[in-house]
Coordinates of C-alpha atoms in Angstrom, one line a residue:
Chain A
M1 CA 97.9 109.4 111.8
N2 CA 100.2 108.8 115.0
R3 CA 99.3 108.2 118.5
Q4 CA 99.5 111.4 121.2
T5 CA 100.9 110.7 124.9
F6 CA 99.2 113.1 127.5
R7 CA 99.0 112.8 131.0
V8 CA 96.3 112.2 133.8
K9 CA 95.8 115.7 135.5
K10 CA 92.6 114.8 137.7
V11 CA 90.1 111.8 138.0
I12 CA 86.6 112.5 138.7
E13 CA 84.6 109.9 140.6
E14 CA 81.1 110.1 138.9
S15 CA 80.1 107.2 140.7
Q16 CA 81.2 103.8 141.5
E17 CA 81.2 102.4 138.3
V18 CA 82.3 105.6 136.1
K19 CA 85.2 107.7 136.4
T20 CA 86.2 110.8 134.0
F21 CA 89.6 111.7 133.1
V22 CA 91.0 115.0 132.4
L23 CA 94.2 115.1 130.7
D24 CA 97.0 117.8 130.7
G25 CA 96.2 119.3 127.0
S26 CA 93.8 119.3 124.0
I27 CA 93.1 117.8 120.9
E28 CA 91.4 119.2 118.1
A29 CA 88.0 117.2 117.5
D30 CA 84.4 117.5 116.6
A31 CA 81.8 116.4 119.0
G32 CA 80.8 112.6 117.3
Q33 CA 84.6 112.0 116.5
F34 CA 86.2 109.0 118.4
F35 CA 89.7 108.1 120.0
M36 CA 91.4 104.6 119.9
L37 CA 92.6 104.9 124.1
W38 CA 95.4 102.5 124.2
V39 CA 96.6 100.2 127.6
P40 CA 100.0 99.1 126.4
G41 CA 99.9 94.8 126.9
V42 CA 96.4 94.9 127.3
N43 CA 94.4 96.3 124.3
E44 CA 93.2 99.7 122.4
K45 CA 89.3 100.2 122.5
P46 CA 87.2 103.2 121.0
F47 CA 85.3 106.0 123.5
C48 CA 84.0 109.3 122.0
F49 CA 85.3 112.7 123.7
A50 CA 83.7 113.9 126.6
D51 CA 85.6 117.5 126.1
N52 CA 88.5 118.5 123.5
D53 CA 90.1 121.6 125.6
P54 CA 91.2 120.0 127.9
F55 CA 91.0 116.4 126.5
T56 CA 88.5 114.7 128.7
F57 CA 86.6 111.1 128.6
T58 CA 84.4 109.3 130.8
V59 CA 84.9 105.5 131.3
C60 CA 81.9 103.3 133.0
N61 CA 83.4 99.9 134.2
V62 CA 82.1 97.4 132.1
G63 CA 84.9 94.8 131.8
P64 CA 88.7 94.0 131.9
F65 CA 89.9 96.5 129.7
S66 CA 87.9 99.6 131.6
S67 CA 88.9 98.0 134.8
K68 CA 92.6 98.6 133.7
V69 CA 91.6 102.2 133.0
H70 CA 90.3 102.6 136.0
E71 CA 93.3 101.9 137.7
L72 CA 94.8 105.1 135.8
K73 CA 96.1 107.8 138.3
E74 CA 97.0 111.5 138.2
G75 CA 100.3 112.0 136.4
E76 CA 100.4 109.2 134.7
L77 CA 100.6 108.6 130.9
V78 CA 97.3 107.8 128.6
T79 CA 98.1 107.3 124.8
V80 CA 95.8 108.0 122.4
L81 CA 94.8 107.4 118.2
G82 CA 93.0 110.2 116.7
P83 CA 90.4 112.2 116.3
L84 CA 88.8 109.3 114.3
G85 CA 85.6 109.0 112.1
K86 CA 82.9 111.4 111.3
G87 CA 81.2 113.6 113.9
Y88 CA 77.6 115.2 114.1
G89 CA 76.9 117.7 111.6
I90 CA 75.8 121.3 113.3
G91 CA 74.2 123.4 110.7
N92 CA 72.0 126.2 110.7
E93 CA 69.2 124.5 113.2
E94 CA 68.0 126.6 115.9
R95 CA 66.2 124.1 118.0
I96 CA 67.6 121.1 118.8
L97 CA 67.3 117.8 121.1
L98 CA 69.9 115.7 122.4
V99 CA 68.9 112.3 123.2
G100 CA 71.5 110.2 125.1
G101 CA 71.4 106.7 126.6
G102 CA 73.3 105.5 128.8
Y103 CA 77.1 106.8 128.8
G104 CA 76.0 107.4 125.0
T105 CA 75.2 110.8 126.9
V106 CA 78.6 111.8 127.3
S107 CA 79.3 112.3 123.5
L108 CA 76.6 114.9 123.2
Y109 CA 78.4 117.0 125.8
L110 CA 80.6 117.7 123.6
L111 CA 78.2 118.3 121.2
A112 CA 76.0 120.7 123.2
K113 CA 79.1 122.7 123.8
Q114 CA 80.2 123.2 119.6
A115 CA 76.4 124.1 119.0
K116 CA 76.7 127.2 121.1
G117 CA 74.1 129.4 120.1
K118 CA 71.2 127.1 119.5
K119 CA 68.5 126.5 122.3
I120 CA 69.2 122.9 123.1
D121 CA 67.0 120.4 124.7
V122 CA 68.6 117.3 126.9
I123 CA 66.9 113.5 127.4
I124 CA 69.3 111.8 129.4
G125 CA 67.9 108.1 129.2
A126 CA 69.3 105.6 132.2
K127 CA 68.2 102.8 134.2
S128 CA 68.3 104.4 137.3
K129 CA 69.4 107.5 139.0
E130 CA 72.7 106.6 139.7
D131 CA 73.7 106.3 135.8
V132 CA 72.5 109.6 134.8
S133 CA 75.5 111.1 134.0
Y134 CA 76.4 114.9 133.0
K135 CA 73.0 116.4 133.9
K136 CA 74.9 119.3 136.1
R137 CA 77.4 119.8 133.1
F138 CA 74.4 120.5 130.6
E139 CA 72.7 122.4 132.8
E140 CA 75.7 124.5 133.2
L141 CA 75.9 125.0 129.2
G142 CA 72.4 126.6 129.6
C143 CA 70.7 123.4 128.3
R144 CA 67.0 122.2 129.3
V145 CA 67.5 118.9 130.8
F146 CA 65.0 116.1 131.1
V147 CA 65.7 112.5 132.7
T148 CA 63.8 109.6 132.4
T149 CA 64.8 106.1 134.1
D150 CA 63.6 102.4 133.9
D151 CA 62.8 102.2 137.6
G152 CA 61.6 106.1 137.7
S153 CA 64.4 106.6 140.4
E154 CA 64.8 109.9 138.8
G155 CA 62.8 111.9 136.8
V156 CA 60.5 110.3 134.6
K157 CA 60.0 106.8 134.7
G158 CA 60.1 105.1 131.3
Y159 CA 62.4 105.2 127.9
A160 CA 63.9 108.1 126.5
V161 CA 61.5 107.6 123.9
D162 CA 58.5 108.3 126.2
G163 CA 60.7 112.0 127.4
M164 CA 61.1 112.7 123.2
K165 CA 57.0 112.1 123.0
E166 CA 56.3 114.4 125.7
L167 CA 58.7 117.2 124.3
L168 CA 57.3 117.1 121.0
R169 CA 53.7 117.6 122.4
E170 CA 55.3 121.5 123.0
N171 CA 58.1 122.1 121.4
K172 CA 59.2 121.7 117.5
Y173 CA 63.0 120.8 116.4
D174 CA 65.1 121.1 113.8
K175 CA 67.3 118.1 114.6
V176 CA 67.5 115.2 116.9
Y177 CA 70.5 113.8 117.9
T178 CA 71.3 110.7 119.8
C179 CA 73.7 108.2 121.2
G180 CA 73.4 105.1 123.1
P181 CA 72.0 101.7 122.8
M182 CA 71.5 100.7 118.9
I183 CA 67.7 99.6 120.0
M184 CA 67.0 103.0 122.3
M185 CA 68.5 105.0 118.7
K186 CA 66.5 102.8 116.7
T187 CA 63.5 103.9 118.6
I188 CA 64.4 107.9 118.9
C189 CA 65.2 107.9 115.1
G190 CA 62.4 106.3 114.3
L191 CA 60.1 108.6 116.1
A192 CA 62.2 111.4 114.5
K193 CA 61.3 110.1 111.0
E194 CA 57.8 109.9 111.2
K195 CA 57.5 113.2 112.7
G196 CA 59.9 114.6 109.6
I197 CA 62.1 116.0 111.9
Q198 CA 66.0 115.6 110.8
F199 CA 67.9 113.1 112.7
E200 CA 71.5 111.8 113.1
A201 CA 72.8 108.8 115.5
S202 CA 76.3 107.6 116.3
L203 CA 76.4 104.2 115.8
E204 CA 78.0 101.3 118.2
A205 CA 80.0 98.8 116.1
N206 CA 82.9 96.3 117.1
M207 CA 85.5 98.8 116.5
K208 CA 89.0 97.0 115.9
C209 CA 91.6 99.1 114.2
G210 CA 89.6 102.6 113.7
I211 CA 91.1 103.5 110.5
G212 CA 88.8 101.7 108.0
I213 CA 91.4 99.0 107.5
C214 CA 90.3 95.8 109.1
G215 CA 86.5 95.6 108.7
S216 CA 85.4 94.3 111.7
C217 CA 82.6 97.1 112.6
A218 CA 81.2 96.6 108.9
I219 CA 77.5 97.4 109.4
K220 CA 75.6 96.2 105.9
D221 CA 78.0 98.2 103.6
K222 CA 79.1 101.0 105.9
I223 CA 82.5 101.0 107.7
V224 CA 81.2 102.6 111.0
C225 CA 84.6 103.8 112.0
K226 CA 85.5 105.4 109.0
D227 CA 82.1 106.6 107.2
G228 CA 80.6 107.3 110.8
P229 CA 80.1 106.5 113.4
V230 CA 77.6 109.3 113.1
F231 CA 75.1 108.7 110.0
A232 CA 72.5 111.1 109.4
N233 CA 69.0 110.6 108.0
E234 CA 68.4 107.8 105.2
E235 CA 71.5 106.2 106.4
A236 CA 71.2 106.2 109.9
A237 CA 67.5 104.7 109.4
Y238 CA 69.1 102.0 106.9
L239 CA 71.4 100.8 109.4
L240 CA 69.3 101.0 112.3
D241 CA 66.4 99.1 110.0
I242 CA 64.0 101.7 110.6
Chain B
M1 CA 91.3 98.7 77.3
L2 CA 91.9 97.5 81.2
K3 CA 90.1 94.2 80.6
T4 CA 92.5 91.7 82.4
K5 CA 92.7 87.5 81.9
L6 CA 94.5 85.5 85.2
M7 CA 94.0 82.2 83.0
E8 CA 89.9 81.4 84.0
L9 CA 89.5 84.5 85.8
E10 CA 88.5 87.4 83.2
L11 CA 88.2 90.6 85.2
E12 CA 86.8 93.9 84.2
N13 CA 90.2 95.8 85.4
P14 CA 93.7 94.5 86.6
L15 CA 92.6 95.6 90.3
I16 CA 92.2 93.4 93.1
L17 CA 91.2 94.1 96.6
A18 CA 93.9 92.5 98.7
S19 CA 92.8 90.0 101.2
G20 CA 92.8 91.2 105.2
I21 CA 91.4 94.7 103.9
L22 CA 87.4 95.2 104.4
G23 CA 86.7 91.9 103.5
T24 CA 84.5 90.9 106.1
S25 CA 81.1 91.0 104.9
K26 CA 79.5 90.3 101.4
K27 CA 77.8 93.8 101.5
L28 CA 81.3 95.7 102.1
L29 CA 82.6 93.9 99.1
E30 CA 80.0 94.7 97.0
R31 CA 80.4 98.5 97.5
I32 CA 84.2 97.9 96.8
G33 CA 83.2 96.2 93.8
D34 CA 81.0 99.2 92.5
A35 CA 83.9 101.4 93.4
G36 CA 85.9 100.1 90.9
A37 CA 88.0 96.8 92.0
G38 CA 88.2 94.0 89.3
A39 CA 88.0 91.7 91.8
L40 CA 87.5 91.1 95.7
T41 CA 89.4 89.1 97.9
T42 CA 87.6 87.8 101.2
K43 CA 89.7 87.9 104.5
S44 CA 91.5 85.1 105.2
I45 CA 89.5 81.8 106.6
S46 CA 90.1 79.0 108.6
I47 CA 88.4 76.1 109.2
E48 CA 87.8 77.5 112.8
P49 CA 86.6 81.0 113.8
R50 CA 89.4 83.5 115.2
E51 CA 89.3 86.1 117.1
G52 CA 92.8 87.5 115.9
H53 CA 94.8 89.5 118.2
N54 CA 94.5 92.1 120.6
S55 CA 94.6 95.6 119.6
P56 CA 96.5 97.7 118.2
I57 CA 96.4 95.3 115.2
I58 CA 97.5 97.8 112.4
T59 CA 99.4 101.4 113.2
D60 CA 101.1 103.8 110.7
F61 CA 105.0 104.0 110.8
G62 CA 105.2 107.0 108.5
A63 CA 105.6 104.9 104.8
G64 CA 102.8 102.3 105.5
L65 CA 101.3 100.0 107.8
I66 CA 102.5 97.4 109.9
N67 CA 99.4 94.8 110.8
A68 CA 98.9 92.0 113.2
V69 CA 95.1 91.4 112.8
G70 CA 95.7 87.4 113.3
Y71 CA 93.5 86.1 111.4
A72 CA 90.2 87.5 112.6
N73 CA 87.5 85.2 110.8
P74 CA 84.4 83.8 111.5
G75 CA 85.7 80.5 110.1
I76 CA 84.7 78.4 107.1
D77 CA 81.2 78.0 108.2
G78 CA 80.6 81.2 108.9
A79 CA 82.2 82.6 106.0
L80 CA 80.4 80.5 103.4
E81 CA 77.3 81.9 104.9
E82 CA 78.1 85.4 104.5
F83 CA 79.7 84.9 101.2
K84 CA 77.2 82.4 99.4
D85 CA 75.0 83.7 96.2
W86 CA 77.5 85.8 95.0
N87 CA 76.3 87.5 92.2
H88 CA 78.6 91.2 91.2
K89 CA 80.5 91.9 87.6
S90 CA 83.4 91.9 89.9
K91 CA 84.7 88.6 90.5
L92 CA 85.3 86.9 94.3
I93 CA 88.7 85.4 95.5
F94 CA 88.0 83.0 98.3
S95 CA 91.1 83.4 100.5
I96 CA 91.9 80.4 103.2
V97 CA 94.7 79.6 105.4
G98 CA 95.3 76.7 107.2
K99 CA 97.6 75.1 109.7
T100 CA 98.3 71.8 107.6
A101 CA 97.9 70.7 104.1
E102 CA 95.1 68.9 105.0
E103 CA 93.3 72.0 106.2
F104 CA 93.8 74.0 103.3
G105 CA 92.6 71.0 101.2
E106 CA 89.6 70.9 103.1
L107 CA 88.8 74.6 103.0
A108 CA 89.5 74.6 99.6
K109 CA 86.8 71.6 99.0
R110 CA 84.7 73.4 101.5
S111 CA 84.7 76.5 99.2
N112 CA 83.1 74.4 96.1
E113 CA 80.1 74.8 98.2
I114 CA 79.4 78.3 97.1
N115 CA 79.9 80.5 94.3
V116 CA 83.6 81.9 94.5
D117 CA 85.6 82.7 91.4
A118 CA 88.9 81.5 92.5
V119 CA 90.6 80.3 95.9
E120 CA 93.9 81.9 97.0
V121 CA 96.3 79.7 99.5
V122 CA 98.2 82.1 101.6
L123 CA 101.4 80.6 102.6
S124 CA 103.2 83.8 103.9
C125 CA 101.5 85.2 106.8
P126 CA 104.4 87.1 109.1
H127 CA 102.4 87.4 112.1
T128 CA 100.2 84.1 113.3
P129 CA 101.7 81.4 115.2
G130 CA 100.9 78.4 113.7
Y131 CA 100.2 79.8 109.8
G132 CA 102.0 81.2 107.0
L133 CA 105.9 81.8 107.8
M134 CA 105.4 81.3 111.8
A135 CA 104.9 77.6 110.8
G136 CA 107.5 77.6 108.2
Q137 CA 104.9 77.3 105.6
G138 CA 107.0 79.4 103.2
T139 CA 109.6 76.7 102.5
L140 CA 110.0 75.2 98.7
E141 CA 108.9 71.7 100.1
H142 CA 105.7 73.2 102.2
T143 CA 104.9 75.2 99.1
Y144 CA 104.6 72.3 96.5
E145 CA 102.4 70.0 99.3
I146 CA 100.2 72.4 100.1
T147 CA 99.4 73.6 96.7
K148 CA 99.0 69.8 95.5
A149 CA 96.6 69.2 98.6
V150 CA 94.6 72.2 97.3
R151 CA 94.4 71.3 93.8
K152 CA 93.1 68.1 94.5
K153 CA 90.3 69.6 96.3
T154 CA 89.4 72.5 93.4
K155 CA 88.9 73.2 89.9
K156 CA 88.6 76.8 90.4
P157 CA 91.3 79.4 89.5
L158 CA 94.4 78.5 92.0
I159 CA 96.4 81.7 93.5
I160 CA 99.2 81.1 95.6
K161 CA 100.2 83.6 97.9
L162 CA 103.7 84.4 98.5
S163 CA 106.0 86.2 101.0
P164 CA 108.5 88.8 99.5
S165 CA 110.3 88.6 102.5
V166 CA 112.1 84.8 101.8
P167 CA 115.1 84.5 99.5
G168 CA 114.4 82.6 96.4
V169 CA 110.6 83.9 95.3
G170 CA 110.9 82.7 92.0
E171 CA 112.1 79.2 93.0
L172 CA 109.4 79.4 95.4
A173 CA 106.8 80.1 92.9
K174 CA 108.2 77.6 90.3
E175 CA 107.5 75.3 92.6
A176 CA 103.6 76.2 93.3
E177 CA 103.5 76.3 89.4
R178 CA 104.6 72.8 89.0
A179 CA 102.5 71.5 91.7
G180 CA 99.3 73.4 90.0
A181 CA 98.9 76.8 90.9
D182 CA 97.3 78.6 88.2
I183 CA 98.2 82.1 89.7
I184 CA 100.9 83.4 91.9
N185 CA 100.0 86.3 94.6
M186 CA 103.7 88.3 94.6
G187 CA 102.8 88.8 97.3
N188 CA 101.9 89.2 101.3
S189 CA 102.6 92.1 103.7
G190 CA 106.6 91.9 104.5
G191 CA 108.7 91.9 107.2
P192 CA 107.8 91.2 110.2
G193 CA 108.4 94.9 111.3
M194 CA 108.2 96.3 114.8
S195 CA 107.1 99.9 115.5
I196 CA 108.0 101.4 119.4
D197 CA 106.2 103.9 120.8
I198 CA 109.0 106.1 122.5
E199 CA 106.6 107.8 125.2
R200 CA 105.1 104.5 126.2
R201 CA 108.6 103.0 125.0
K202 CA 106.7 99.5 124.2
P203 CA 105.9 97.7 120.7
V204 CA 102.7 99.6 119.5
L205 CA 101.2 96.4 117.9
G206 CA 99.4 94.4 120.8
F207 CA 101.4 91.3 119.0
R208 CA 104.4 93.1 119.3
F209 CA 105.4 92.9 115.4
G210 CA 103.4 92.4 112.5
G211 CA 103.3 92.8 108.9
I212 CA 104.6 95.7 106.6
S213 CA 102.7 97.3 103.6
G214 CA 101.9 100.4 101.7
P215 CA 104.9 102.5 99.6
G216 CA 107.7 101.6 102.0
L217 CA 107.3 97.9 100.8
K218 CA 106.9 99.2 97.5
P219 CA 110.6 98.6 95.9
L220 CA 110.5 95.0 97.5
A221 CA 107.3 94.4 95.9
I222 CA 108.4 95.4 92.4
R223 CA 111.4 93.4 92.6
C224 CA 109.7 90.3 93.8
V225 CA 107.1 90.4 91.0
Y226 CA 110.3 90.7 88.5
D227 CA 111.6 87.7 89.8
V228 CA 109.0 85.8 89.9
Y229 CA 108.2 86.8 86.3
E230 CA 111.3 85.3 85.1
A231 CA 110.9 82.4 86.8
V232 CA 107.2 81.0 85.6
K233 CA 104.9 81.0 82.9
I234 CA 101.7 81.4 84.8
P235 CA 100.5 84.7 85.3
I236 CA 101.1 87.1 88.2
I237 CA 99.5 89.3 91.0
G238 CA 101.6 91.9 92.1
T239 CA 101.0 93.4 95.5
G240 CA 102.9 95.6 97.4
G241 CA 102.6 99.3 97.9
I242 CA 100.3 100.3 94.9
S243 CA 98.8 103.5 95.8
N244 CA 98.3 105.3 92.7
Y245 CA 98.4 104.9 88.8
K246 CA 102.1 105.2 88.3
D247 CA 102.8 102.3 90.6
A248 CA 100.4 100.5 89.2
I249 CA 102.0 100.7 85.5
E250 CA 105.3 100.1 87.4
I251 CA 104.4 96.6 88.6
V252 CA 102.6 95.9 85.3
M253 CA 106.3 96.5 83.8
A254 CA 107.9 94.5 86.4
G255 CA 105.6 91.4 85.1
A256 CA 102.3 91.4 86.8
T257 CA 99.0 91.0 85.2
G258 CA 96.8 91.3 87.8
I259 CA 97.3 94.4 90.9
G260 CA 96.7 93.8 94.5
I261 CA 95.4 96.7 96.4
G262 CA 95.4 97.2 100.1
T263 CA 96.9 100.1 102.1
A264 CA 95.9 102.5 99.2
V265 CA 92.4 102.4 101.2
Y266 CA 93.8 103.5 104.0
Y267 CA 95.3 106.3 101.9
G268 CA 92.7 106.8 99.3
G269 CA 89.5 105.5 101.0
T270 CA 87.5 103.1 98.4
E271 CA 87.5 105.4 95.9
V272 CA 91.3 104.9 95.4
F273 CA 90.1 101.6 92.7
G274 CA 88.4 104.2 90.4
E275 CA 91.2 106.8 90.5
I276 CA 94.1 103.8 89.4
N277 CA 91.8 102.6 86.7
K278 CA 91.3 106.1 85.4
G279 CA 94.5 107.2 85.6
M280 CA 95.7 103.7 83.9
E281 CA 93.9 104.5 81.0
K282 CA 94.7 108.0 80.3
W283 CA 98.4 106.8 80.8
L284 CA 98.0 104.1 78.4
E285 CA 96.2 106.8 75.8
E286 CA 99.2 109.2 76.3
H287 CA 101.9 106.5 75.7
G288 CA 99.9 104.9 72.6
C289 CA 99.2 101.5 74.1
S290 CA 95.7 99.7 73.6
S291 CA 96.1 97.6 76.6
L292 CA 98.1 96.8 79.4
K293 CA 99.3 94.0 78.0
E294 CA 101.6 95.6 75.7
I295 CA 103.7 97.0 78.8
K296 CA 103.5 93.6 80.7
G297 CA 107.1 92.6 81.7
V298 CA 108.7 95.3 79.4
A299 CA 111.6 96.0 82.3
H300 CA 112.5 92.5 81.5
E301 CA 113.5 93.4 77.9

């Protein structure tokens, strides 16, 4: 597989720390797959697709690499390797629940788009109001969106799993999909397992090559960049130590 | 039919996961053993932990891969902890890299603390400053000196891994044999080579250049194994671009006893081990052979 180069068509400032980059082309990708974003002379890191048509991704400025990405301006070049890995499984579920933590929420947006026709509820878990991402975009797709924040500055005060417990009181879901910090996904998948609901989680790992060769992203005996990053049910439970 | 003996090292089959491919964790190596590899080589381990180079560390150039991982590894202490208590039907080969003969000796000595089946000494990395070719370890003098230093510290089968990209591989192999090597691994990735992204007008790899592997390397590997077979009596692990059972048979005909598999995992996943084994068995049956021994080195006759 070869790297492809696009141009930045539009930069959207989501918040002080978060930018969304819309590129001048599309790419065929399943929700939950990822790509390696190359900044020549700096490094290459994995990111999820926020959208594939047009190719869109969102980056939070958390370190030296993402701050370089944030310097990208309209008209400049972006080079990627992808799509890589295995994405979310979309079957004949009727009602699904998407639970995103922080910027993990972004990878669920493409899932909501590709799972069109299903009844979709979304929980966005964030530290505070400023970190809530993609709420409007999910609503525009017709999803019901619930927000939980650690500090109570938006939605319900608490963790995403608290929101999920609330929703489960009155709703039945065929599958729960989650992407976010490992500790959050552990609680979400743990609850789904306990309630007998199917679940899928997109795992975080230190990917360096992205193509299943270098082994740096291994968790137990799984190669996260190739066997995953999305794992379902027993496999996800095994990897999350549930 | 595929049982293989490399001196003291007895394998269920000749396929050996090459160093640097997925060899980061014990559980992952066990999985590849279950998938059909006769032996598994750990990532190359240095004294201190190493971060390795910035990404891209591996890129596909169309006929194989170029890599400059830069020996990312947890260091000897971390590695001994990770790979201890090895207890799997597939054998464990502990790969070591040092900056000096003393470092190699120290690493070999430390490897005795855990249950490894063999030690592999890499003298041939083309892309890491201070190590391998970039430190001049591919010369006759250093090959002898380093092999000797390691031989003193371990009684385990000792594999010396050479570069296919230096002249006189036969002479180097002889020198390793003279210093006490049990097995020659011929060999490492080739080059170094470079890929330039034409849209970005820059080398793709973070380190700019790296070792060439995969199908594009195969003819070089076959010739090197052929040369080494003429030069030494000790067995050879043939590594370089072996992707399917036909390649495997070919490198055995050149003189290999063991067969290193690396980049093939990129094309065929971990299942590739089972497929190559099955393919070799079928080929042997169809050609009236009862073992690989019957065709080893036949290209020399």
